[in-house]
């Protein structure tokens, strides 16, 4: 079985790429090929990536015309749509492809994840009611009718109806024009309702294809889970083994110094902020 890890990075996220790669090298030494789609012009990062074995950096250009009129959601960066390239036959030499956001630290081998037999994703599990697949302020009868027409069993909405697109596994059977057309159709048809643009559209695609959104949080442990007012914190913490985290995902709250102090003030959790930050610093060089 030939698999791959896929990620995308632009110049805004370059600072997260080195610790991301270093964590894979240290904690998942027998990893498959890492394919990096790079949206930038920096020569320094190309030189650094050439120093790593089994890492391929690809210069990538977004088709901006194809994105015309599409909402960029709360992220407000067209680079989020690069992951749609995985819904194609461009990677036919690979069986499974694991998409990872580079603002993550890999803490354990990911063999069991890479060998799953179907599309895999993890719930965003947002504790904030206004952060959902669809923008709650835009719910209307037309949306309900559209979902019924598309045979998407969605409502009632809840905090687990959207994936976190920082981690997902896509097997070859889904990397076809048929499923790509589905994804683009959903993105365009529901465009004005989607709060998180690509992430919302991929979630809707999962609902259409009856793909379960899992709660296997050890494969996408999102830092906001550790807020003391998080439902995850109160309902799942006692049963969750923090030592079993495989992927630590710094979504929303990054491990750079600017956000570090904000995070400390807003959070109080059993696993200290200093421990999280040290995991980042450990892989810097």
C-alpha positions as MATLAB code, in Angstrom:
seq = 'XXXXXXXXXXXXXXXXXXXXXXXXXXXXXXXXXXXXXXXXXXXXXXXXXXXXXXXXXXXXXXXXXXXXXXXXXXXXXXXXXXXXXXXXXXXXXXXXXXXXXXXXXXXXXXXXXXXXXXXXXXXXXXXXXXXXXXXXXXXXXXXXXXXXXXXXXXXXXXXXXXXXXXXXXXXXXXXXXXXXXXXXXXXXXXXXXXXXXXXXXXXXXXXXXXXXXXXXXXXXXXXXXXXXXXXXXXXXXXXXXXXXXXXXXXXXXXXXXXXXXXXXXXXXXXXXXXXXXXXXXXXXX';
ca = [
       0.000    0.000    0.000;
       1.494    3.331   -1.081;
       0.257    6.303    0.925;
       1.213    9.952    1.263;
       0.886   12.928    3.587;
      -0.319   16.133    1.952;
      -0.172   19.689    3.230;
      -0.310   23.178    1.817;
       1.467   26.301    2.965;
       1.711   29.929    1.934;
       4.148   32.558    3.153;
       1.887   33.413    6.105;
       2.207   29.875    7.468;
       5.848   29.152    6.626;
       6.857   29.632   10.279;
       4.790   26.550   11.209;
       6.166   24.276    8.491;
       9.581   23.493   10.025;
       8.253   22.376   13.448;
       5.528   20.405   11.656;
       8.045   18.511    9.502;
      10.484   18.064   12.392;
       7.762   16.540   14.571;
       6.933   14.014   11.836;
      10.598   13.132   11.389;
      11.060   12.555   15.111;
       7.800   10.854   16.056;
       6.809    9.126   12.807;
      10.185    8.180   11.279;
       8.749    5.631    8.829;
       6.293    8.180    7.422;
       5.251    7.997    3.762;
       6.183   10.718    1.292;
       5.218   14.224    2.403;
       3.862   16.364   -0.456;
       3.837   20.102    0.200;
       1.920   22.415   -2.108;
       3.611   25.787   -1.702;
       1.901   29.068   -2.619;
       4.814   31.447   -2.431;
       8.064   32.553   -3.992;
      10.582   32.165   -1.166;
      13.821   30.434   -2.106;
      14.901   29.841    1.483;
      12.083   27.410    2.244;
      12.798   25.460   -0.938;
      16.396   25.020    0.166;
      15.302   23.879    3.641;
      12.859   21.333    2.267;
      15.525   19.835   -0.003;
      17.463   18.944    3.154;
      14.724   16.500    4.199;
      14.386   12.972    2.866;
      11.018   11.839    1.520;
       9.642   15.395    1.296;
       8.505   16.891   -2.016;
       7.836   20.620   -2.369;
       5.582   21.576   -5.292;
       5.044   25.157   -6.435;
       1.307   25.560   -6.814;
      -0.818   28.256   -8.427;
      -4.458   28.676   -7.432;
      -7.001   29.102  -10.199;
      -8.421   32.362   -8.872;
     -11.017   32.495  -11.663;
     -12.535   29.249  -10.385;
     -12.933   30.795   -6.932;
     -14.629   33.956   -8.172;
     -17.779   34.616   -6.179;
     -17.019   31.992   -3.529;
     -17.036   32.966    0.116;
     -13.689   32.618    1.885;
     -15.432   32.170    5.225;
     -13.969   33.287    8.528;
     -10.432   32.322    7.440;
     -10.575   34.774    4.523;
      -7.707   33.207    2.590;
      -8.109   31.565   -0.845;
      -5.329   29.111    0.047;
      -7.924   27.051    1.937;
      -9.185   25.748   -1.413;
      -5.870   24.103   -2.327;
      -6.995   20.971   -0.465;
      -9.689   20.511   -3.129;
      -6.843   19.363   -5.388;
      -7.043   16.051   -3.516;
     -10.430   15.353   -5.126;
      -8.760   14.484   -8.417;
      -6.829   11.764  -10.211;
      -3.580   13.744   -9.861;
      -2.457   11.448   -7.053;
      -3.427    8.085   -8.523;
      -0.112    6.514   -7.588;
      -1.170    6.701   -3.935;
      -3.789    4.642   -2.130;
      -4.590    6.823    0.887;
      -3.645   10.470    1.287;
      -3.607   12.065    4.716;
      -4.237   15.795    4.650;
      -2.677   17.676    7.574;
      -2.622   21.366    8.444;
       0.906   22.600    9.094;
      -0.090   24.325   12.342;
       0.025   20.867   13.901;
       2.578   18.861   15.841;
       2.725   15.098   15.262;
       3.356   13.330   18.557;
       2.969    9.649   17.641;
       3.186    7.401   14.555;
       0.144    7.615   12.278;
       0.216    4.147   10.696;
      -3.223    3.164   11.997;
      -4.725    6.379   10.638;
      -3.111    5.989    7.225;
      -4.430    2.449    6.893;
      -8.094    3.247    7.484;
     -10.293    1.938    4.696;
     -12.681    4.871    4.250;
     -12.714    8.657    4.311;
     -11.799    9.769    7.815;
     -12.419   13.064    9.573;
     -12.902   14.391   13.101;
     -15.536   16.712   14.490;
     -14.727   20.386   14.972;
     -16.786   20.098   18.184;
     -17.040   23.860   18.528;
     -18.235   25.124   21.869;
     -19.372   28.365   20.253;
     -22.992   28.214   18.993;
     -22.373   30.840   16.315;
     -19.589   28.729   14.771;
     -21.352   26.051   12.769;
     -21.305   24.496    9.303;
     -23.981   26.974    8.199;
     -24.030   30.530    9.470;
     -26.878   30.419   12.053;
     -27.871   33.966   11.156;
     -28.605   32.870    7.583;
     -30.823   29.853    8.270;
     -34.021   30.170    6.230;
     -36.728   28.064    4.604;
     -34.832   28.068    1.316;
     -31.854   26.352    2.957;
     -34.097   23.649    4.430;
     -35.701   23.109    1.022;
     -32.313   22.906   -0.731;
     -31.077   20.266    1.709;
     -34.252   18.215    1.188;
     -33.834   18.476   -2.589;
     -30.262   17.196   -2.305;
     -31.314   14.396    0.056;
     -29.020   15.653    2.800;
     -30.245   14.667    6.245;
     -28.746   17.496    8.258;
     -30.996   19.152   10.818;
     -31.079   19.534   13.746;
     -27.672   21.165   13.665;
     -25.279   20.513   16.537;
     -21.649   21.001   17.506;
     -20.583   17.801   15.754;
     -22.120   18.418   12.325;
     -18.915   19.995   10.952;
     -15.495   18.444   10.515;
     -12.238   20.157   11.350;
     -10.536   20.112    7.945;
      -7.052   20.232    9.457;
      -6.965   16.429    9.397;
      -8.695   14.098    6.980;
      -7.848   10.896    5.124;
      -9.057   10.521    1.547;
      -8.773    7.098   -0.132;
      -8.360    6.716   -3.886;
     -12.020    5.776   -4.444;
     -13.069    9.338   -3.597;
     -10.403   11.046   -5.683;
     -12.464   11.095   -8.886;
     -14.219   13.653  -11.066;
     -17.580   12.415   -9.778;
     -16.794   13.294   -6.164;
     -14.918   16.458   -7.134;
     -17.979   17.667   -9.036;
     -20.093   16.886   -5.977;
     -17.854   18.988   -3.744;
     -17.766   21.978   -6.082;
     -21.521   21.726   -6.612;
     -22.178   21.861   -2.883;
     -19.709   24.699   -2.359;
     -21.330   26.840   -5.052;
     -24.951   25.923   -4.303;
     -24.700   26.614   -0.565;
     -22.053   29.322   -0.847;
     -23.937   32.114    0.932;
     -24.805   29.853    3.870;
     -21.368   28.312    4.518;
     -19.652   29.811    7.533;
     -16.291   28.076    7.055;
     -16.172   27.964    3.249;
     -14.161   24.845    2.288;
     -14.461   23.217    5.720;
     -18.230   23.654    5.670;
     -18.445   22.364    2.091;
     -16.363   19.258    2.839;
     -18.562   18.623    5.883;
     -21.670   18.898    3.721;
     -20.048   16.527    1.222;
     -19.577   14.037    4.070;
     -23.269   14.344    5.000;
     -24.305   13.810    1.368;
     -22.197   10.637    1.126;
     -23.200    9.383    4.588;
     -19.583    9.550    5.767;
     -19.459    9.649    9.576;
     -17.786   12.561   11.326;
     -15.880   10.816   14.086;
     -14.950   11.778   17.615;
     -11.498   10.185   17.428;
      -9.996   13.339   18.891;
      -6.555   11.828   19.446;
      -6.096   12.128   15.663;
      -7.047   15.813   15.663;
      -6.783   17.224   19.149;
      -7.680   20.868   18.691;
      -6.158   23.237   21.221;
      -9.471   25.070   21.903;
     -10.728   21.831   23.482;
      -8.620   22.765   26.473;
     -10.502   25.930   27.317;
     -12.054   25.572   30.741;
     -15.493   26.553   29.359;
     -15.309   24.016   26.527;
     -17.916   21.244   26.494;
     -15.103   18.880   25.589;
     -13.270   19.892   28.729;
     -16.212   19.210   31.007;
     -17.802   16.182   29.310;
     -14.869   14.232   27.902;
     -11.769   15.287   29.733;
     -11.953   12.701   32.512;
     -12.164    9.870   29.990;
      -9.584   11.233   27.572;
      -5.954   10.216   27.829;
      -3.916   13.282   26.894;
      -0.871   11.058   26.539;
      -2.646    9.404   23.609;
      -2.725   12.557   21.488;
      -1.279   11.733   18.070;
      -1.901   15.080   16.374;
      -1.912   18.299   18.362;
      -3.626   20.909   16.200;
      -3.129   24.581   17.040;
      -6.226   25.768   15.191;
      -7.333   29.279   16.113;
      -4.702   29.622   18.827;
      -1.190   29.408   17.432;
       1.970   28.701   19.316;
       3.693   31.936   18.343;
       4.439   34.497   21.031;
       1.789   36.987   19.936;
      -1.059   34.640   20.797;
       0.648   32.915   23.676;
      -0.098   35.598   26.286;
      -3.704   35.956   25.107;
      -4.145   32.220   25.386;
      -2.743   32.149   28.914;
      -5.181   34.810   30.068;
      -8.219   33.201   28.470;
      -7.490   29.632   29.480;
      -6.986   27.459   32.470;
      -6.545   23.764   31.845;
      -5.032   20.725   33.441;
      -2.452   20.387   30.715;
      -0.508   23.610   31.090;
       0.030   26.118   28.318;
       3.746   25.938   28.975;
       3.741   22.243   28.107;
       1.996   22.967   24.826;
       4.373   25.751   23.924;
       7.372   23.613   24.777;
       6.183   21.010   22.259;
       6.382   23.689   19.589;
       9.786   25.029   20.630;
      11.214   21.505   20.808;
      10.723   21.052   17.049;
      11.802   24.484   15.843;
      15.212   23.386   14.600;
];
